[in-house]
Short mmCIF file of C-alpha atoms in Angstrom, two decimals:
data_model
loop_
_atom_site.label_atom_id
_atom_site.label_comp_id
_atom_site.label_asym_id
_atom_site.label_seq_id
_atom_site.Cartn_x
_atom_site.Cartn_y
_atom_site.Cartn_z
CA UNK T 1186 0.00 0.00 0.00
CA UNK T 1187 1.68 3.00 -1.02
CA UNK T 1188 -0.71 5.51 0.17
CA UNK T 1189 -4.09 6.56 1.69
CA UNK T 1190 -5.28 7.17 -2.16
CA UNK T 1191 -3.83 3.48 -3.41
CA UNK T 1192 -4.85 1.70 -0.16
CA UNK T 1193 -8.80 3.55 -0.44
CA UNK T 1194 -8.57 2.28 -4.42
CA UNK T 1195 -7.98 -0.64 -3.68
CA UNK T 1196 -10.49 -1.79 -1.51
CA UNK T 1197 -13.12 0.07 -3.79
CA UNK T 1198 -11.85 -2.46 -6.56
CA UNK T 1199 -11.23 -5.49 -4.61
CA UNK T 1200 -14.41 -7.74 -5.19
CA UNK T 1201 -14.20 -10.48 -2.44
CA UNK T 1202 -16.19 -8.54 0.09
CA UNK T 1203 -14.44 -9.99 2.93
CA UNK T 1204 -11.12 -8.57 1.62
CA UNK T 1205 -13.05 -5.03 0.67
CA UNK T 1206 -14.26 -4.44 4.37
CA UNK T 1207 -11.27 -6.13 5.94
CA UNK T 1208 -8.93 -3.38 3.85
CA UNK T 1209 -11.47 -0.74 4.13
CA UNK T 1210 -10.70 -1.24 8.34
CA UNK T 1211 -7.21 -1.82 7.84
CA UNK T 1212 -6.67 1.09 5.66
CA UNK T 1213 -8.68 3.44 7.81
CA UNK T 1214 -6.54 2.18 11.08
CA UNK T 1215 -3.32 2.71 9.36
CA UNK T 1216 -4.31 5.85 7.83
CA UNK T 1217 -5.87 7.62 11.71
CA UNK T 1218 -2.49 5.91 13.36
CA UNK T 1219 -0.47 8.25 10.41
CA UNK T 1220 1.47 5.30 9.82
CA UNK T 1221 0.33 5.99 5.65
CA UNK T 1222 1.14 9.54 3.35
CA UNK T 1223 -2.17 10.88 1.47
CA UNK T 1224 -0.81 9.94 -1.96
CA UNK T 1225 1.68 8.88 -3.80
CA UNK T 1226 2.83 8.89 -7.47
CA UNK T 1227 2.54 5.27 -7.52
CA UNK T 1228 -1.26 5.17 -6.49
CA UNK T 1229 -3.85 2.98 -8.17
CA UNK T 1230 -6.32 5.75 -8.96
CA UNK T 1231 -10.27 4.32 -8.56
CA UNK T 1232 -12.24 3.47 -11.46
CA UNK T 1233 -15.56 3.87 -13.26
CA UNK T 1234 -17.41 1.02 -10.80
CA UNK T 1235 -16.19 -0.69 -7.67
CA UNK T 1236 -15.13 -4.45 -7.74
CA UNK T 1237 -18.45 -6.34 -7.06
CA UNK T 1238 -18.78 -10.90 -6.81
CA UNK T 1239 -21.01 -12.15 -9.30
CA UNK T 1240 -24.11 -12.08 -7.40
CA UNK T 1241 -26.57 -9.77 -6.47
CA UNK T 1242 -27.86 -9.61 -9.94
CA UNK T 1243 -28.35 -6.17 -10.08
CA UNK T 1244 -31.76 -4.46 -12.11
CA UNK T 1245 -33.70 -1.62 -11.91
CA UNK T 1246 -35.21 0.04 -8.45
CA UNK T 1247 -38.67 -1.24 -9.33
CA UNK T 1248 -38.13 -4.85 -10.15
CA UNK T 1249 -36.78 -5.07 -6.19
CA UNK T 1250 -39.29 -7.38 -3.94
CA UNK T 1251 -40.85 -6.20 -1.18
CA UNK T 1252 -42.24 -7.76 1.22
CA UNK T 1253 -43.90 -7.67 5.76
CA UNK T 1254 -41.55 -7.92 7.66
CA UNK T 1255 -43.57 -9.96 9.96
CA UNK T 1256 -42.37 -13.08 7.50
CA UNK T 1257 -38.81 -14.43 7.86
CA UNK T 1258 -38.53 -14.10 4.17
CA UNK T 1259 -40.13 -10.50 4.59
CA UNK T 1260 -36.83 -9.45 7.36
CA UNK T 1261 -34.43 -11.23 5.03
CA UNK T 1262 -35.46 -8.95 1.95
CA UNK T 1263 -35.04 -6.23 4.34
CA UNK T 1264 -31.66 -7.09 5.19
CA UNK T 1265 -30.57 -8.22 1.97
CA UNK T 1266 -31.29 -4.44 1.17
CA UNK T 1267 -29.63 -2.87 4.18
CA UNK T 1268 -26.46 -5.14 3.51
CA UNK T 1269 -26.46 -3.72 -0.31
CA UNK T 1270 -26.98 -0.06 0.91
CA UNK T 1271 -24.13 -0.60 3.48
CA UNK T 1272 -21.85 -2.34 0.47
CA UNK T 1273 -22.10 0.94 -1.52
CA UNK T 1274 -21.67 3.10 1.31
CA UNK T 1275 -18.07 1.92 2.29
CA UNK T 1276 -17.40 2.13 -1.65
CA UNK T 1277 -18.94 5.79 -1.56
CA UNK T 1278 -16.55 6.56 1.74
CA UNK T 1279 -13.47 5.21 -0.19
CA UNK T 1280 -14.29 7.52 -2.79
CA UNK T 1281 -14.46 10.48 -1.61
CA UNK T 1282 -11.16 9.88 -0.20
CA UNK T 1283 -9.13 8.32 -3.22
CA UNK T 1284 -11.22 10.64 -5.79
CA UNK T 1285 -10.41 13.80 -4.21
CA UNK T 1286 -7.15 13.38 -2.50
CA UNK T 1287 -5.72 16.00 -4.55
CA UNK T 1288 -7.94 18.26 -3.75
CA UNK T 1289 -6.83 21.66 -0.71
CA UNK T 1290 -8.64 20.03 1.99
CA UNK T 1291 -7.80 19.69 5.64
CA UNK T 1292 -6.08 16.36 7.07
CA UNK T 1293 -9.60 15.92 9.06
CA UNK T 1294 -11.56 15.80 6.10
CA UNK T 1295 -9.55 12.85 5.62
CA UNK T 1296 -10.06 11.41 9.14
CA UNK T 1297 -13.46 12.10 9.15
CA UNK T 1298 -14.18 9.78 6.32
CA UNK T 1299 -11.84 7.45 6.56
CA UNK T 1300 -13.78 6.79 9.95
CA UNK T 1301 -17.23 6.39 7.66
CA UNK T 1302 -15.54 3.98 5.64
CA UNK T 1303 -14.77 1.77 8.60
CA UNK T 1304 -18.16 2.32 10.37
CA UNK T 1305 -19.70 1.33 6.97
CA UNK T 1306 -17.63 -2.41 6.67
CA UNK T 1307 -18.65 -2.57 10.20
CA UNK T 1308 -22.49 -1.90 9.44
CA UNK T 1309 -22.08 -4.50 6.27
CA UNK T 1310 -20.69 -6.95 8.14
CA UNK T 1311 -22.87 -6.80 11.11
CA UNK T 1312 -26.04 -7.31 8.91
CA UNK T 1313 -24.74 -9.87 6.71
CA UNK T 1314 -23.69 -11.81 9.55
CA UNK T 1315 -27.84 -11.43 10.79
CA UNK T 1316 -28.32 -12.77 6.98
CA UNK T 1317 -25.97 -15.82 7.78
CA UNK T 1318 -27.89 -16.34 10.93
CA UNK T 1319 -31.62 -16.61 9.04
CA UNK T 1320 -29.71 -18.93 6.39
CA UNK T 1321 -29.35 -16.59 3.67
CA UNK T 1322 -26.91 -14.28 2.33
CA UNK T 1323 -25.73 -11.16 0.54
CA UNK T 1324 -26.11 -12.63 -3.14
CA UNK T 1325 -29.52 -14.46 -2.64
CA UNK T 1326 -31.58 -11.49 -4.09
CA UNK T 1327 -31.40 -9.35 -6.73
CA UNK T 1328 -30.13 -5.56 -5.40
CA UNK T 1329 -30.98 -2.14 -7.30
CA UNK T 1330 -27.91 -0.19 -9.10
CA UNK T 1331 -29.19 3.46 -8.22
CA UNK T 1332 -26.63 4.11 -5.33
CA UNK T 1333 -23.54 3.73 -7.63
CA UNK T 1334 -25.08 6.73 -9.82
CA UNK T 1335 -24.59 9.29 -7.24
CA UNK T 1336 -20.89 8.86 -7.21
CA UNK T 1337 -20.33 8.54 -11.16
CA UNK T 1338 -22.28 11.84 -11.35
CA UNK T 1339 -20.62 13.71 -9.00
CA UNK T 1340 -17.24 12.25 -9.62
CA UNK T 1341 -15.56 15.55 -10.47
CA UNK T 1342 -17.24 17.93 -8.04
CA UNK T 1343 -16.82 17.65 -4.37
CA UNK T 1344 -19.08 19.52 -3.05
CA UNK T 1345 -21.96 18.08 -5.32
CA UNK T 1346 -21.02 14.28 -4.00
CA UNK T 1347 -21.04 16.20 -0.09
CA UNK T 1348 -24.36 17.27 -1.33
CA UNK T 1349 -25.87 14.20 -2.94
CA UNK T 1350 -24.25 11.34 -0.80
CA UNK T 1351 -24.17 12.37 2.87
CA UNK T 1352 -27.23 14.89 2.92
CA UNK T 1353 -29.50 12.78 0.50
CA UNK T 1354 -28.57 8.60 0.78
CA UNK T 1355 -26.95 8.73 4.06
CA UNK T 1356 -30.03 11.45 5.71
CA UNK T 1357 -32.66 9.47 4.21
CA UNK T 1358 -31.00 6.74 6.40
CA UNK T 1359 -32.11 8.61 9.25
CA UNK T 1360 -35.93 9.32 8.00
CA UNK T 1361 -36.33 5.44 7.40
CA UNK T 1362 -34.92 3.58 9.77
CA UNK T 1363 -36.46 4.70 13.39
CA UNK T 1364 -39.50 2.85 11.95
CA UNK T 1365 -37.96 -0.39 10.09
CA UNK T 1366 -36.19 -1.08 13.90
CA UNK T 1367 -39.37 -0.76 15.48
CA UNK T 1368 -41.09 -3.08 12.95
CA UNK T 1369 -38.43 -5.76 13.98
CA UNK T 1370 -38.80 -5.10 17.37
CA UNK T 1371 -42.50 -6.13 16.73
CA UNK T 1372 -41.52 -9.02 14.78
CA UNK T 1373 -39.88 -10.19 17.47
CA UNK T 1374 -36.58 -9.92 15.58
CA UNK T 1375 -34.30 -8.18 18.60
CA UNK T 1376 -30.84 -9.32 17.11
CA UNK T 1377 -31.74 -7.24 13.78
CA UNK T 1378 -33.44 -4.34 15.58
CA UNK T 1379 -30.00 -3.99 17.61
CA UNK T 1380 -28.00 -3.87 14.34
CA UNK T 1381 -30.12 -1.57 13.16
CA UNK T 1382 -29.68 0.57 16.75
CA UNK T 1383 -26.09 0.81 15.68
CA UNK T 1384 -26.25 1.88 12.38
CA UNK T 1385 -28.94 4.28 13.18
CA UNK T 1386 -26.08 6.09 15.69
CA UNK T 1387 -23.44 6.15 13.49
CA UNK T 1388 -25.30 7.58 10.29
CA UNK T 1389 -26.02 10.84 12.56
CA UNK T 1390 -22.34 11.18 12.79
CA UNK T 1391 -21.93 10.60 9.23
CA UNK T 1392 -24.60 13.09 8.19
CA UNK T 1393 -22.83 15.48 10.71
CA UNK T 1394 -19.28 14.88 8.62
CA UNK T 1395 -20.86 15.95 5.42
CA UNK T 1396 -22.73 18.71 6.73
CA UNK T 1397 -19.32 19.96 8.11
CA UNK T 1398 -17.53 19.82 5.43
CA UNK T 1399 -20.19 20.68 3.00
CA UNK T 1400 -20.96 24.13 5.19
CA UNK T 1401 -17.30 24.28 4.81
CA UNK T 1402 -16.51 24.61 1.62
CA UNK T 1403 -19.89 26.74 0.82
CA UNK T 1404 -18.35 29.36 3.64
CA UNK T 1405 -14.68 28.79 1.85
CA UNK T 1406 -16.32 30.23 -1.50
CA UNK T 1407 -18.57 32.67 -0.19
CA UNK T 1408 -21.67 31.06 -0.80
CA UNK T 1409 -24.82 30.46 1.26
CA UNK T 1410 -25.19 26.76 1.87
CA UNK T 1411 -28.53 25.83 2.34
CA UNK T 1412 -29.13 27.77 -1.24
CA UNK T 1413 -26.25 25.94 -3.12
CA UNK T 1414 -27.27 22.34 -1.15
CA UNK T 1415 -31.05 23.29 -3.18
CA UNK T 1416 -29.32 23.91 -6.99
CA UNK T 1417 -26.76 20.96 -6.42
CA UNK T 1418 -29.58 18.59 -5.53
CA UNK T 1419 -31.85 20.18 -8.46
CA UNK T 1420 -28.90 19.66 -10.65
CA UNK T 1421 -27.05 16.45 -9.57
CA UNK T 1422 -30.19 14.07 -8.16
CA UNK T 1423 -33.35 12.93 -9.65
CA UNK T 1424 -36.40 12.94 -8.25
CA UNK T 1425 -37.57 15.34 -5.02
CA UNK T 1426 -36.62 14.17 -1.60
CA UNK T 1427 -39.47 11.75 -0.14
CA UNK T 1428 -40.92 12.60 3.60
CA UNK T 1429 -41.60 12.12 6.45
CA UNK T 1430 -37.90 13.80 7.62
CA UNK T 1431 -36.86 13.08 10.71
CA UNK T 1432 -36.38 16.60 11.52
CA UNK T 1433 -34.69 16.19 15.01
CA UNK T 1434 -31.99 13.65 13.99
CA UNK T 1435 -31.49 16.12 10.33
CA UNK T 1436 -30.44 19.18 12.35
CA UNK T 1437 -28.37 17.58 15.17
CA UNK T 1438 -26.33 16.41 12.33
CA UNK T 1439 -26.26 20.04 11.29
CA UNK T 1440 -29.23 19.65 8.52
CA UNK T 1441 -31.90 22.14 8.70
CA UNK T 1442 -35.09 22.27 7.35
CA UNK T 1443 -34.07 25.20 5.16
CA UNK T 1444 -31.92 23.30 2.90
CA UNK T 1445 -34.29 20.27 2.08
CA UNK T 1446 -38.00 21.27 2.56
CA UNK T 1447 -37.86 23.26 -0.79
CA UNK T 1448 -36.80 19.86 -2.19
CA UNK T 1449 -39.53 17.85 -1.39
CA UNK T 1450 -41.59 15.74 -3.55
CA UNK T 1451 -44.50 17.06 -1.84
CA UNK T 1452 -43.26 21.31 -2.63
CA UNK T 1453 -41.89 20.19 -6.19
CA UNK T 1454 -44.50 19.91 -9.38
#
């Protein structure tokens, strides 16, 4: 590993998902314990997609099953689809980092998500080991390729992926899943429910990171943040932003209702 940049590449590309978290962590360790340099001139640089196994097949949003989660098969789907979220998400925290290591940011940006990428192998393992447990696994179903989008979109504009990945994937993680823990509470499913507990408490923190940094660069150009988070969105993500919003968790993580209300589905025709 040559770098912070090669090590983050390479995990992105590996496609044994064992090896993807397990460098992901190991990277991220290394990296915090500034035993690594950013980059190097003999980096692998990240490409177009990351390195995926042969299965999930992956389709189209609305050919994805669902199904009560008061059914076995109903809390595997459900998993199956957190585990798949949680896959992209360490890919999306890796890329941020090897993507834009060139670019005049602070060492903490670095830290920051460096730490999202390990919280994110942690999340994917954690609820692909609660797969393992109900005799299934990540592969089983087919998965939707929508969350890959956001980063090929915004591959050359930072503060468009701080926009569309942290404040719109990551945030809607905090709308959704108060109520999917509390439906597997109910199902009687308390090994899930606590999975979902954890993830639930680190995605504030993650929001939080990309509000930071996104309020950072807005202030560093001179430009009002909630109005640029409203064109980037417009420009960079399709579709409005679906309530309910859960308005308390958005703004501890430093996201106000003034820079995604506008933005709903509901206030958009």
């Amino acid at each position: 590993m040559h770098s912070l940049r090669d090590g983050a590449a390479r995990a992105i590309l590996a496609a044994d998902l064992e090896v993807k978290t397990a460098l992901a962590q190991h990277v991220a360790r290394r990296w915090h314990a500034r035993r690594i340099s950013l980059r190097s001139p003999l980096d692998t640089m990240p490409g177009e997609r990351p390195g995926r196994p042969d299965r999930p097949e992956l389709v189209p949003p609305t050919q994805v099953t669902r199904r009560s989660l008061h059914s076995r098969r109903g809390r595997i789907a459900l998993l199956h689809a957190i585990a798949h979220i949680e896959l992209n998400a360490v890919d999306l925290a890796l890329d941020i980092v090897a993507r834009f290591a060139s670019a005049p940011m602070p060492q903490s940006f670095f830290d920051g998500w460096m730490q999202v990428a390990f919280e994110e192998a942690k999340h994917f393992n954690l609820v692909r080991g609660r797969l393992r447990a109900l005799d299934a696994d990540y592969g089983d179903m087919p998965a939707h390729d929508g969350l890959w989008q956001a980063a090929h979109d915004t591959r050359n504009d930072l503060v468009a992926r701080l926009a569309v990945v942290p404040l719109i994937l990551e945030a809607r993680g905090l709308d959704v899943t108060p109520s999917l823990r509390a439906k597997m509470r109910e199902a009687g499913d308390q090994e899930s429910a606590a999975v979902l507990d954890i993830i639930y408490e680190d995605e504030e923190k993650h929001v939080a990171i990309g509000a930071k940094w996104f309020r950072f660069l807005c202030a560093r150009e001179g430009k009002d943040a909630a109005e640029t988070f409203r064109l980037l969105v417009r420009a960079n993500f399709r579709g409005g932003l679906k309530p309910p919003f859960n308005d308390l968790a958005r703004a501890a993580a430093g996201l106000t209702p003034t820079f995604y209300r506008a933005l709903s589905s509901q206030n958009m025709s």
